[in-house]
Short mmCIF file of C-alpha atoms and ligand atoms in Angstrom, two decimals:
data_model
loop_
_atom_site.label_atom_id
_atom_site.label_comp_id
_atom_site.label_asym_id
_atom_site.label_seq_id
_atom_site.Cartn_x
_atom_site.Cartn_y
_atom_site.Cartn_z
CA UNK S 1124 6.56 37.82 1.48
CA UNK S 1125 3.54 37.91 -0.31
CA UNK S 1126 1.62 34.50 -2.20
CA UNK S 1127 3.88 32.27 -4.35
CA UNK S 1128 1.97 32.59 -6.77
CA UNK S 1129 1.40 36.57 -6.87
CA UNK S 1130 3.02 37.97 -9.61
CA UNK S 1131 -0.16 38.27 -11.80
CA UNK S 1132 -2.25 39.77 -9.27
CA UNK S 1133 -3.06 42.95 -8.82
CA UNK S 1134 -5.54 42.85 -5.38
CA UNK S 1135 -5.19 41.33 -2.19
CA UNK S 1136 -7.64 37.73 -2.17
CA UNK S 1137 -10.61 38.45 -0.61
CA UNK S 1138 -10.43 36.96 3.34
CA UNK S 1139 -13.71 34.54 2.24
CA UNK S 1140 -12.03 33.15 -0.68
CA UNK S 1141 -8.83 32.83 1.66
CA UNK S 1142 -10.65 30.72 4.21
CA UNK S 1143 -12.73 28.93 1.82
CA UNK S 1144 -10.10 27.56 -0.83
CA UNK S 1145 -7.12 26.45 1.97
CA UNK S 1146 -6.52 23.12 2.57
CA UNK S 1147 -3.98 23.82 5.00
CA UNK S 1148 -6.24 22.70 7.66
CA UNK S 1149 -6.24 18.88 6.51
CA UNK S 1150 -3.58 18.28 4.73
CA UNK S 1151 -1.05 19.45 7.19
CA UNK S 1152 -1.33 15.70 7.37
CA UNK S 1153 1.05 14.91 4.74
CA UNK S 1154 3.82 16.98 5.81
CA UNK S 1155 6.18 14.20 6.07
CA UNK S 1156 5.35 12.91 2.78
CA UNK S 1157 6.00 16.27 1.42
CA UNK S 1158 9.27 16.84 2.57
CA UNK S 1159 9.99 13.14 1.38
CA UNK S 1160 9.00 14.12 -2.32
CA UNK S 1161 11.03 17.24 -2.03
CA UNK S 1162 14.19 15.56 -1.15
CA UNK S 1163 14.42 13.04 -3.90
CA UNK S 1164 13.47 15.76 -6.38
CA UNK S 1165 15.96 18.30 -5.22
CA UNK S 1166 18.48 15.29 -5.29
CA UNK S 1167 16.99 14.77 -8.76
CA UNK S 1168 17.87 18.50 -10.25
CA UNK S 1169 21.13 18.16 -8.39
CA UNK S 1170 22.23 14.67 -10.18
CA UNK S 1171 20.74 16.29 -13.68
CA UNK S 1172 23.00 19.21 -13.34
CA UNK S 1173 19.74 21.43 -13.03
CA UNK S 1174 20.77 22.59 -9.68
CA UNK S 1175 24.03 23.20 -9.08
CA UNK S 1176 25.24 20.95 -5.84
CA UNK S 1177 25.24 23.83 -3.35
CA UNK S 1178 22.04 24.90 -3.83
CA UNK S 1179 21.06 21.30 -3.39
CA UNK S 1180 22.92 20.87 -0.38
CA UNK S 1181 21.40 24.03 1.41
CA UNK S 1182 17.52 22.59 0.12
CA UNK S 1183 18.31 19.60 1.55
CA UNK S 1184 19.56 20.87 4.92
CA UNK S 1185 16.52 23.47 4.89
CA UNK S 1186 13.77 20.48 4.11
CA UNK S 1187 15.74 19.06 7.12
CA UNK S 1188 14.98 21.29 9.34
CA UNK S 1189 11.54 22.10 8.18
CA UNK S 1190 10.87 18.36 9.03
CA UNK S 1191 12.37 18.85 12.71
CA UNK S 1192 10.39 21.93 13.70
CA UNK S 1193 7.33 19.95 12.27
CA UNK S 1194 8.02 16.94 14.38
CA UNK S 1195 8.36 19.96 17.40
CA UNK S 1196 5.10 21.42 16.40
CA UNK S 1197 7.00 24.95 15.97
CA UNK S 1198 5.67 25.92 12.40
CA UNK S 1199 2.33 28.10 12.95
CA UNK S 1200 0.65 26.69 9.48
CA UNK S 1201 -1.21 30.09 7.70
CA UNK S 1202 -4.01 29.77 5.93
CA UNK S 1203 -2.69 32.84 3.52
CA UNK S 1204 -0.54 29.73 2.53
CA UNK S 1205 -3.32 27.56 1.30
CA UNK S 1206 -1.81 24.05 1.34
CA UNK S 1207 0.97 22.22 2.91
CA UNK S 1208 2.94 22.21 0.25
CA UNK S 1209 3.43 26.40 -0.01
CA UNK S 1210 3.48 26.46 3.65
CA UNK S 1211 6.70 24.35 3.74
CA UNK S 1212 7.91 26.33 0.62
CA UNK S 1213 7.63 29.49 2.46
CA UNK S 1214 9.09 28.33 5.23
CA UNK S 1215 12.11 26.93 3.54
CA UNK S 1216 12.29 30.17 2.01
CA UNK S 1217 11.99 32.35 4.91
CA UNK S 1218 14.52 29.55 6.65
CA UNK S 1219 17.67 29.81 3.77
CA UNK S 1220 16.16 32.66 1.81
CA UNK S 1221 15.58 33.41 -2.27
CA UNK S 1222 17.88 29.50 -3.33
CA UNK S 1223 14.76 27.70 -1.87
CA UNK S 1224 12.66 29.37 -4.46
CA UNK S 1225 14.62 26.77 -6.88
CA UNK S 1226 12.80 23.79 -5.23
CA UNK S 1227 9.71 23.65 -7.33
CA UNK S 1228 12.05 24.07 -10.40
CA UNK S 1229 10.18 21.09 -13.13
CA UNK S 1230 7.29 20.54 -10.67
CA UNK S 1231 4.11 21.81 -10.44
CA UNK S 1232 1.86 21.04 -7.01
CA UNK S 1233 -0.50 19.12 -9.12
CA UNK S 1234 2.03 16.26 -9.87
CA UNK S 1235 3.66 16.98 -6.19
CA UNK S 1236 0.44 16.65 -4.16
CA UNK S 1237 -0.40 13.22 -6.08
CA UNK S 1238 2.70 11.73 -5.21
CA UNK S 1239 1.97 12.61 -1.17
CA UNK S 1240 -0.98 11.02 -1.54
CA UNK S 1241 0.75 8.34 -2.95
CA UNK S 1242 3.86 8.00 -0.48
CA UNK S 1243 0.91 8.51 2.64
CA UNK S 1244 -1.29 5.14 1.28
CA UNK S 1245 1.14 3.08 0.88
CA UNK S 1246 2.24 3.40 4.84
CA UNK S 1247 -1.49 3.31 5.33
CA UNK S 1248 -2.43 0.09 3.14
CA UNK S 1249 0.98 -1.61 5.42
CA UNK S 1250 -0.69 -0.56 8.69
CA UNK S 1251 -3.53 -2.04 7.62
CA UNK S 1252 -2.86 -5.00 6.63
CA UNK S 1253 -1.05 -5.57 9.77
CA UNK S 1254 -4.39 -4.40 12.11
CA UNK S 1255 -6.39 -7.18 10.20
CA UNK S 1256 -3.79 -9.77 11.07
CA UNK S 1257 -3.92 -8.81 14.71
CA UNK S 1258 -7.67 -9.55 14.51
CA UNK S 1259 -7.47 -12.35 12.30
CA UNK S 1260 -5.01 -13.73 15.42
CA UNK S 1261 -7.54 -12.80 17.88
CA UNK S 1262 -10.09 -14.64 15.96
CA UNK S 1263 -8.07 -17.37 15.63
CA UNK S 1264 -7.46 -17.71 19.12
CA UNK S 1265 -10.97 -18.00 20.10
CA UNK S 1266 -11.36 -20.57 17.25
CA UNK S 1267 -8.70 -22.88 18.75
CA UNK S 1268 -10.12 -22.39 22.54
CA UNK S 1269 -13.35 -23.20 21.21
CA UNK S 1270 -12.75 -26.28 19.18
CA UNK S 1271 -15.39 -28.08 21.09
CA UNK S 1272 -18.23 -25.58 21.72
CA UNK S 1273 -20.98 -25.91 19.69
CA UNK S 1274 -23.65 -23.53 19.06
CA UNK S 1275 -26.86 -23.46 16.28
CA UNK S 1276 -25.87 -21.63 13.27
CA UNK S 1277 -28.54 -19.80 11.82
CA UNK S 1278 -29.77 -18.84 8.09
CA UNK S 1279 -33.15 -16.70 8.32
CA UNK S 1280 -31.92 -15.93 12.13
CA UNK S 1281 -33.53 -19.63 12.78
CA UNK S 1282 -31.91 -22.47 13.73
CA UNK S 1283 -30.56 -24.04 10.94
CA UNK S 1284 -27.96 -26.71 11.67
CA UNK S 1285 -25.00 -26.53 14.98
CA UNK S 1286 -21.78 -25.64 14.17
CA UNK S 1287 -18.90 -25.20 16.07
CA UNK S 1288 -18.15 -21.96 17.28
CA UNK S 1289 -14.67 -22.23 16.52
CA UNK S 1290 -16.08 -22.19 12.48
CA UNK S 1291 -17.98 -19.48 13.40
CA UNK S 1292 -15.15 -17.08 13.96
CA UNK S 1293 -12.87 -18.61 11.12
CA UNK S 1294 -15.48 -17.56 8.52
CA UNK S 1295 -14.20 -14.31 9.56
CA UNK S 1296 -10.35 -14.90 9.59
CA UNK S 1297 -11.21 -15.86 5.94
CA UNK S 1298 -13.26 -12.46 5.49
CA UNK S 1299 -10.51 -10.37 6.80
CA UNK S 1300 -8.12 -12.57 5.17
CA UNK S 1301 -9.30 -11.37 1.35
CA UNK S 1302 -9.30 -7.75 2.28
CA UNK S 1303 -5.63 -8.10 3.67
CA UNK S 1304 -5.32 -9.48 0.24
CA UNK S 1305 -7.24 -6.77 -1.66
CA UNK S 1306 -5.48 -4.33 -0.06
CA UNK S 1307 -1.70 -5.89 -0.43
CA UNK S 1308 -2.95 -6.08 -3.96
CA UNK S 1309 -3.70 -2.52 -4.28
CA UNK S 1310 0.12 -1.87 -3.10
CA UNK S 1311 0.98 -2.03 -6.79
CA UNK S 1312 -1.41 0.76 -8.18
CA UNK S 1313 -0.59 2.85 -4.96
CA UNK S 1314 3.13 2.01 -5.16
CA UNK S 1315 3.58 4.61 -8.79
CA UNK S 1316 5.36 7.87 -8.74
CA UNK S 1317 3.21 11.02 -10.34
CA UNK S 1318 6.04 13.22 -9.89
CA UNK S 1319 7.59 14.84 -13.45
CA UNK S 1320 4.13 15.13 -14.89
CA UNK S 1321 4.39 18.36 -14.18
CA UNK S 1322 0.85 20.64 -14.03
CA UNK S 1323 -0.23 18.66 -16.40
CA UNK S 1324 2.15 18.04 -19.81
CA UNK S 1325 5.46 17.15 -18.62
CA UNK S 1326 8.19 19.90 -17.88
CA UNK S 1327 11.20 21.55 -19.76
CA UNK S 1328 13.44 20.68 -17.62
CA UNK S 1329 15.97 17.70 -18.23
CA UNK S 1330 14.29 15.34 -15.66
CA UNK S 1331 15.02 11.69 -14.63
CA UNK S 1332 11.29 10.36 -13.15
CA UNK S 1333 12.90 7.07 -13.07
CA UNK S 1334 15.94 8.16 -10.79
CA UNK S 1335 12.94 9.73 -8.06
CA UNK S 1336 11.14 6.91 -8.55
CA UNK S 1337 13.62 5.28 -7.13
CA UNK S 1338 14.89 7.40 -4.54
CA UNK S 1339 11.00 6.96 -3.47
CA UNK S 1340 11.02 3.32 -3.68
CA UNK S 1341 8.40 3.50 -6.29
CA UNK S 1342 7.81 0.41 -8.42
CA UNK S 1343 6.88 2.30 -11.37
CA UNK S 1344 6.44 5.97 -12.83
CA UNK S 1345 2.97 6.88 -14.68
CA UNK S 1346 3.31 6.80 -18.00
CA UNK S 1347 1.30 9.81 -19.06
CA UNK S 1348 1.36 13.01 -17.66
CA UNK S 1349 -2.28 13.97 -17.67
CA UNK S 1350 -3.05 10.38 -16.33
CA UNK S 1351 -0.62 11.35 -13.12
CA UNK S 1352 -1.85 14.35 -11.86
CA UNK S 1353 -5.92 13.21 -13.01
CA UNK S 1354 -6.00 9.79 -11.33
CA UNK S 1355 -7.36 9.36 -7.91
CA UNK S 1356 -8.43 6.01 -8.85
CA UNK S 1357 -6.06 4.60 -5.80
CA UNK S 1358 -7.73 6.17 -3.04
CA UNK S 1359 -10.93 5.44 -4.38
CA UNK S 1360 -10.02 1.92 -4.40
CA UNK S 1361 -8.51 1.89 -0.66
CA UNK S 1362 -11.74 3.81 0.02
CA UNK S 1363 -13.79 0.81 -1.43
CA UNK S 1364 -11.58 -1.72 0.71
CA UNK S 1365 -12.15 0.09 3.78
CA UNK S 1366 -15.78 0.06 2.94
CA UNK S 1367 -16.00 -3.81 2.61
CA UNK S 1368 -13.83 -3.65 5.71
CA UNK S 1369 -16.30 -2.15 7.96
CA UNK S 1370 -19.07 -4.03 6.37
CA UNK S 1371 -17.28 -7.29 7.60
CA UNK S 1372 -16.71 -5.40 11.03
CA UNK S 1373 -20.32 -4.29 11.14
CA UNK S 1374 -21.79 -8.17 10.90
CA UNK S 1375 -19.26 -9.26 13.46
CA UNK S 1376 -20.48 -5.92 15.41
CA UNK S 1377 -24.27 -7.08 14.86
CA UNK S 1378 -23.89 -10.34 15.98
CA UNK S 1379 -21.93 -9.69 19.31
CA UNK S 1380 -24.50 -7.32 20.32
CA UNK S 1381 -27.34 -9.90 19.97
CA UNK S 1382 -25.45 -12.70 21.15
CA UNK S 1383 -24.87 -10.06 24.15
CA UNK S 1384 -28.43 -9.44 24.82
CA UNK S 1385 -30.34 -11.38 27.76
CA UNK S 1386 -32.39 -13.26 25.50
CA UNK S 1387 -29.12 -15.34 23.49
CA UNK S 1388 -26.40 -14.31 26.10
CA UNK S 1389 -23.99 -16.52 24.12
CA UNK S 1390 -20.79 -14.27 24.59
CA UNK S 1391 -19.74 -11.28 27.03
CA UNK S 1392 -17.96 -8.67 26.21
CA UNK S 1393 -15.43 -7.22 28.62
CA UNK S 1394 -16.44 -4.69 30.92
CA UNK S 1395 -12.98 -2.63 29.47
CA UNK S 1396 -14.78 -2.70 26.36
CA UNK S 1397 -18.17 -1.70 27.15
CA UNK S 1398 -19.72 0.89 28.96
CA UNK S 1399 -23.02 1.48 31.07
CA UNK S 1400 -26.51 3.92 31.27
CA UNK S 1401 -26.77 7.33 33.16
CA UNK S 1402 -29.88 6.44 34.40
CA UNK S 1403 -30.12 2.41 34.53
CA UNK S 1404 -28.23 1.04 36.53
CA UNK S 1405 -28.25 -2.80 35.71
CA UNK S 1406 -27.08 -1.96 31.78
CA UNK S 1407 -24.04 -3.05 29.97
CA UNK S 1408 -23.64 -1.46 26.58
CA UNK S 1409 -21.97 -3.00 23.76
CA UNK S 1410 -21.46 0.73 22.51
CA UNK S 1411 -18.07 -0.40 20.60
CA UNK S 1412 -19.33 -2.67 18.15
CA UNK S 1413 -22.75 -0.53 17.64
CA UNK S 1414 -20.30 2.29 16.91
CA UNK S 1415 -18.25 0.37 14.11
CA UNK S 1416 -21.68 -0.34 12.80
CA UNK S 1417 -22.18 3.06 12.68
CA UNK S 1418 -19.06 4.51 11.50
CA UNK S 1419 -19.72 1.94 8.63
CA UNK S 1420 -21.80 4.69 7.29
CA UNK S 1421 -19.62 7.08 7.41
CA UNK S 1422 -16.83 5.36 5.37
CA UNK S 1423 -19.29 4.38 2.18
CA UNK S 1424 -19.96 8.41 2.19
CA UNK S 1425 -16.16 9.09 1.94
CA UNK S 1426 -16.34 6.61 -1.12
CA UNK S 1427 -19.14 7.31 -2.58
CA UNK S 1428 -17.79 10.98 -2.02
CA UNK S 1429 -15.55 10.59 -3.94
CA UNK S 1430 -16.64 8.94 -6.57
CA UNK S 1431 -19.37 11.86 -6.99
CA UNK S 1432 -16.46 13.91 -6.74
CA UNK S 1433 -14.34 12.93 -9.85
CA UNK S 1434 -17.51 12.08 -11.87
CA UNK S 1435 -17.38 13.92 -15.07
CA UNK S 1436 -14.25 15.67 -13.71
CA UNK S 1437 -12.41 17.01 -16.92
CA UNK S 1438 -8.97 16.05 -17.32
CA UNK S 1439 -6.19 17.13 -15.58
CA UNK S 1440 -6.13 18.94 -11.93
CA UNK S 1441 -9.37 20.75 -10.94
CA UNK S 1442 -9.82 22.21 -7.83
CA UNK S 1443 -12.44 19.69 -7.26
CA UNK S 1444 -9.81 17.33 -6.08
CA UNK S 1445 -8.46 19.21 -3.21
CA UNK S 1446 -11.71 17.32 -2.11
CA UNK S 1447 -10.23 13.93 -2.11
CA UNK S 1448 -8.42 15.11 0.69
CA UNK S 1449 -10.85 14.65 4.05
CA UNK S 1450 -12.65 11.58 3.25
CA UNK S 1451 -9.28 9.78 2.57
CA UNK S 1452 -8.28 11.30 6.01
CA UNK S 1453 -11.19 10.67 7.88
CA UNK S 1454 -11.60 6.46 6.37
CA UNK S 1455 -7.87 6.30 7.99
CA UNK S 1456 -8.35 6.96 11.27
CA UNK S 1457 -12.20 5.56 11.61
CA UNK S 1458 -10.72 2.33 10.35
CA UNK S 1459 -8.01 2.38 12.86
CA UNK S 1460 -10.32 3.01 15.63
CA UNK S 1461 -12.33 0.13 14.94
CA UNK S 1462 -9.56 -2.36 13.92
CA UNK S 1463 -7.45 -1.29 16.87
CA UNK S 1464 -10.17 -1.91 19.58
CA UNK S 1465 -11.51 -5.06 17.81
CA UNK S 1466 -8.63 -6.61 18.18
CA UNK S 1467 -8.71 -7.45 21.94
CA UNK S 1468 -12.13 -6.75 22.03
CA UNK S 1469 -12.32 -10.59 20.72
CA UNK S 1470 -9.52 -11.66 22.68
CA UNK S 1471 -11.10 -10.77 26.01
CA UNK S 1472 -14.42 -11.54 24.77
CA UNK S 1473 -16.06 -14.61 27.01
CA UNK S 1474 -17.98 -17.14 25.46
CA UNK S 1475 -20.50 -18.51 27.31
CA UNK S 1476 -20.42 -22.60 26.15
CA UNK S 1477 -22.93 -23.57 28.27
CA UNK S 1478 -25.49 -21.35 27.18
CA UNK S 1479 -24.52 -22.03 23.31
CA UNK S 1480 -24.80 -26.13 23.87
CA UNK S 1481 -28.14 -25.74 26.19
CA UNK S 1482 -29.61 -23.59 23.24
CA UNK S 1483 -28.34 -26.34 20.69
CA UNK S 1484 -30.37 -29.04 22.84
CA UNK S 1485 -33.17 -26.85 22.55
CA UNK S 1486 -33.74 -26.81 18.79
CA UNK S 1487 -34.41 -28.87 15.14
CA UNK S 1488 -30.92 -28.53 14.24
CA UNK S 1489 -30.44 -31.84 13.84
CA UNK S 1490 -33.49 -32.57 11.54
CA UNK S 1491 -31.36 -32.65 8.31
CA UNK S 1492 -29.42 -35.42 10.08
CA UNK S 1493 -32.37 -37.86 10.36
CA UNK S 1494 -33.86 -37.15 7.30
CA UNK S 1495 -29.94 -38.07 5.89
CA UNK S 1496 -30.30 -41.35 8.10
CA UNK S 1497 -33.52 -42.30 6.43
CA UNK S 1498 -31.67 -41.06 2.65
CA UNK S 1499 -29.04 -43.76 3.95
CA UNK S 1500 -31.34 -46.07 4.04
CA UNK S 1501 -32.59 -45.83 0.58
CA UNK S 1502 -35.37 -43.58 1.09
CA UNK S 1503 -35.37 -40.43 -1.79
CA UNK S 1504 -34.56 -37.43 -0.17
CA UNK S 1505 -37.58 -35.57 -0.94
CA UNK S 1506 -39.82 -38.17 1.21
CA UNK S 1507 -37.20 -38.03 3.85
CA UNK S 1508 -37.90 -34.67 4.55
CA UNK S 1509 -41.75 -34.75 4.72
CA UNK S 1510 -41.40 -37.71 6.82
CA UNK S 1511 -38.90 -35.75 9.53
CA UNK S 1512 -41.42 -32.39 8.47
CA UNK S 1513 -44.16 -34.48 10.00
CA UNK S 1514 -41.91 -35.64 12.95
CA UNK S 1515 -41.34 -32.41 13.68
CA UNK S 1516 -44.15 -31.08 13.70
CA UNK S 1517 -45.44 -34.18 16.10
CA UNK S 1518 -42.62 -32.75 18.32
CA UNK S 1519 -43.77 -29.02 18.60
CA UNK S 1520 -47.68 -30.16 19.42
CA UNK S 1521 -46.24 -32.59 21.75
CA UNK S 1522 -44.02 -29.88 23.14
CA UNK S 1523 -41.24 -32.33 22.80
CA UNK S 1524 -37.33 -32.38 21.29
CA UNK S 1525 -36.44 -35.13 18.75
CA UNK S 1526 -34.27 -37.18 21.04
CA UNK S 1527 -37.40 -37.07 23.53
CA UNK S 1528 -38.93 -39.12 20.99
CA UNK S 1529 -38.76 -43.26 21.58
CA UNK S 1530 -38.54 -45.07 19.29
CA UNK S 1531 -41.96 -46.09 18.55
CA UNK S 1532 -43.24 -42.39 18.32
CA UNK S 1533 -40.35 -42.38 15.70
CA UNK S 1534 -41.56 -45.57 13.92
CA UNK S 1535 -45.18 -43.72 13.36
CA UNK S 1536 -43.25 -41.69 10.84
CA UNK S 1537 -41.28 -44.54 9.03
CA UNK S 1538 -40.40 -48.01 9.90
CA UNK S 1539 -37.04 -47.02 8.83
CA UNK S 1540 -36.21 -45.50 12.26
CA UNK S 1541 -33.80 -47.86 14.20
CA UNK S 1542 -31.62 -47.22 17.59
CA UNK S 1543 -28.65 -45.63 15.57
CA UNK S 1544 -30.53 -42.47 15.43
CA UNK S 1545 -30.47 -41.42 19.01
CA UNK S 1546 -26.87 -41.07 17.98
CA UNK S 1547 -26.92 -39.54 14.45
CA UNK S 1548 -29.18 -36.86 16.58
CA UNK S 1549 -26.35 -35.84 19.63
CA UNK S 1550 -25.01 -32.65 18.48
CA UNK S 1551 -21.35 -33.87 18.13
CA UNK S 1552 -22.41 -36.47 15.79
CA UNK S 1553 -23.76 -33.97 13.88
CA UNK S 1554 -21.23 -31.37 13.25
CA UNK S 1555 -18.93 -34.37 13.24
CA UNK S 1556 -20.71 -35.75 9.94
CA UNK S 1557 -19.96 -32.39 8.23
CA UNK S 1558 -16.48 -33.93 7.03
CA UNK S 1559 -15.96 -31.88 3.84
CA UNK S 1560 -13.28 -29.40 3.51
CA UNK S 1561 -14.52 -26.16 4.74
CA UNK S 1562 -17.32 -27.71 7.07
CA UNK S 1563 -17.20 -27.54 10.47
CA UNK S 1564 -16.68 -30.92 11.52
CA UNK S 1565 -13.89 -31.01 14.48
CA UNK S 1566 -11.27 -32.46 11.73
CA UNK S 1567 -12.10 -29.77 9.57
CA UNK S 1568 -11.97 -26.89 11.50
CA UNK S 1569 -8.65 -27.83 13.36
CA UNK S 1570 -7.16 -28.05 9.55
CA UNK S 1571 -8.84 -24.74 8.71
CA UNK S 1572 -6.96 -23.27 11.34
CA UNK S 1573 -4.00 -24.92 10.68
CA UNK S 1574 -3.81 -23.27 7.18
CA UNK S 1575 -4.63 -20.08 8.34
CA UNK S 1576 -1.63 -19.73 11.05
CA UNK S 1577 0.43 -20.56 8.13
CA UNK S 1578 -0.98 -17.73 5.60
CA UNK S 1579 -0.68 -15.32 9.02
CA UNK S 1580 2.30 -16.19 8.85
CA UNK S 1581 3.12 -15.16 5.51
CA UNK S 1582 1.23 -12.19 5.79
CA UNK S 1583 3.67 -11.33 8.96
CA UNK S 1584 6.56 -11.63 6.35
CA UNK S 1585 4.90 -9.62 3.61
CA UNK S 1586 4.22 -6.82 6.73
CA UNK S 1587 7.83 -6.89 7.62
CA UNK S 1588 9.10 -6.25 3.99
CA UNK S 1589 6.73 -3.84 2.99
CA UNK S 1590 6.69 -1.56 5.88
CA UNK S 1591 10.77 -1.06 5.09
CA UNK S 1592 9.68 -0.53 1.49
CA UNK S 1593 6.88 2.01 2.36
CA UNK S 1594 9.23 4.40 4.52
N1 LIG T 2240 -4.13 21.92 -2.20
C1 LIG T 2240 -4.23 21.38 -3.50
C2 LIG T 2240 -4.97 20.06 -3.46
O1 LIG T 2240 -4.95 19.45 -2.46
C3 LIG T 2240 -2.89 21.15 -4.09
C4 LIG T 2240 -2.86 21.20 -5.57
C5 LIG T 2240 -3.17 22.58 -6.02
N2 LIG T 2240 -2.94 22.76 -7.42
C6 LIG T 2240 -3.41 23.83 -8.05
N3 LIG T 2240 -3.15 23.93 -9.30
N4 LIG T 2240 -4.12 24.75 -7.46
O2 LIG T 2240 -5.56 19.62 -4.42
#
């Protein structure tokens, strides 16, 4: 048989154009979702009495068995066939002959490839959402095994104040925690059936979009035809989730690979998770996380992509869109990648507590506690801090730490200074004395994780019903 759509044509397409226009290639990835579609809208012309039942039934068995020989890789794909969705037509049709030419009756590829796009995110957004949990629990884990390590935190990269490093990694559980939530909020735009807009105005044909809709376990149907097939504005905004995704995954990936190097050595990654140098010997690589800091790049081009893609775009289909295609594709599986192997990545990851609490003896970070002593004494803050400035200072030319300092080199600085401070200065006194929700004072921190087992744990419901839903 010769193109679907031949009728009108009087030459043979030239081999270039052939090769150039398929999408066969990549979107042989939404087979499943193709057959999916077809079923509930063959089921649809059967229940409006636009097909009669038989030719319904022999569709039905015919998509059937286009779906097994899929699953058993026996369909060659042809690139004469442009897309998926005229390769499985042909194939139906070669399969039960000229009755599967009534398939596409009140459908038009434009509204059909939208809704596979649509019916292939949603399973994507559930997946997701479940590989950020598995990290957040890795995280999580870490946090509670490392309740009592304390490390400097940094602003600048200089020591700023300790922290525990338990807080450390629940900033992140909270990071990944809003784009699970982005994401499950994105389920409702992704979650709305295109199908019935036809190419582009609706169809002729006595449809029920509500009844497919259904049959698709689609929330909603769009309620204008041109919108349908035109709007790509849910993959953009999965595309912009995954973006801020691996931006999240690319500062955790920056700062295991310095806290890997020699000079902080704070945490070691498993050797499983690392690999070493053809020529030196002695090296460890943390090539995983400086690959998700790479890939990173990658994903913002499939967005931004795509945004350059539809700007200006006319309404409805262009061929343009066949675009949106391998970016979408691509984002998928890099984000997989990286979520899959950061996952126990973390939870093998060895944290070296020594090293953290030897670097935290060997800082200022506990120079905003003293000059808060001295506040508590009724000094303004502002002269508090020049006076501890001045300490400091004192301490670098005198190659010394502040709880080096007696008590009389203290009292040169303010006659404030009493014994108390040589306890307001040990570093568990001072993340201690950060008792405000969301600081990382011991208290705080076991309460932070407290709350976020119980939102994983609603997450793990959400997961559960969606991923039936999104079938
Ligand atoms: N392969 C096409 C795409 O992915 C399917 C839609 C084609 N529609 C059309 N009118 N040529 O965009």
């Amino acid at each position: 048989m010769s193109k679907l759509w031949g009728g009108r044509f009087t030459k043979k397409t030239d081999q270039l154009v052939e090769e150039y226009t398929a999408s066969i290639m990549f979107d042989k990835e939404l087979a499943e979702e193709d057959i999916q579609g077809s079923l509930a809208h063959v089921t649809m012309l059967g229940k409006q009495g636009i097909l009669p039942a038989d030719d319904v039934e022999k569709i039905k068995d015919g998509l059937y068995r286009v779906m097994q020989r899929i699953h058993r890789g026996d369909i060659e794909f042809s690139i004469s066939d442009e897309d998926i969705h005229m390769n499985i037509e042909k194939t139906l049709i070669d399969d039960i002959g000229p009755v599967g030419g009534k398939l596409h009756t009140g459908r038009s590829r434009n509204d059909q490839v939208a809704t596979d796009m649509h019916l292939y995110l949603r399973k994507r957004v559930v997946e997701f959402v479940d590989l950020l949990h598995k990290l957040q629990s890795a995280l999580v884990e870490q946090a509670k095994a490392n309740l009592d390590t304390i490390l400097p935190g940094y602003t600048h990269l200089q020591r700023a104040q300790p922290i525990l490093f338990a807080h450390h990694m629940m900033a992140y559980v909270s990071m990944f925690a809003r784009d699970a939530e982005r994401l499950q909020d994105s389920y409702k735009r992704i979650n709305m059936l295109p199908l019935g807009a036809g190419a582009l105005a609706g169809t002729t044909f006595p449809i029920d979009r509500h009844f497919v809709a259904s049959q698709l376990k689609f929330d909603r149907v769009y309620e204008n035809s041109l919108d349908a097939v035109s709007d790509r504005d849910f993959i953009l905004e999965f595309l912009s989730h995954a973006s801020i995704i691996m931006m999240h995954l690319s500062r955790l990936s920056e700062e295991l690979i310095m806290w890997s190097s020699t000079e902080f050595h704070f945490v070691e990654l498993d050797d499983a998770f690392c690999t070493g140098s053809s020529i030196m010997p002695q090296k460890k690589n943390p090539d995983v996380p400086e690959l998700v800091r790479g890939k990173t790049g990658r994903v913002y081009g499939n967005l931004i992509g795509l945004l350059t893609v539809l700007k200006s775009l006319p309404l409805a289909y262009n061929k343009d869109m066949q675009e949106d295609k391998e970016g979408m594709f691509d984002t998928v599986r890099t984000l997989q990648g990286a979520l899959q192997l950061f996952a126990p990545m973390i939870a093998t990851m060895k944290v070296n507590k020594d090293r953290m609490r030897q670097a935290v003896n060997q800082d200022f970070s506990n120079a905003t506690d003293i000059a808060d002593f001295l506040v508590g004494k009724g000094l303004p803050f502002r002269q508090a801090h020049e006076v501890i400035g001045k300490t400091v200072l004192y301490c670098i030319q005198q190659n010394k730490y502040l709880l080096d300092l007696t008590l009389d080199e203290f009292k040169q600085f303010s006659d404030l200074f009493d014994e108390r401070i040589y306890d307001v200065l040990q570093p568990e006194q001072v993340v201690n004395a950060r008792n405000v929700y969301g600081g990382t004072a011991r208290v705080q921190v076991a309460e932070a994780i407290a709350r976020a087992e119980r939102e994983l744990e609603q997450t793990s419901v959400w997961t559960a019903e969606y991923s039936e839903r999104s079938r």
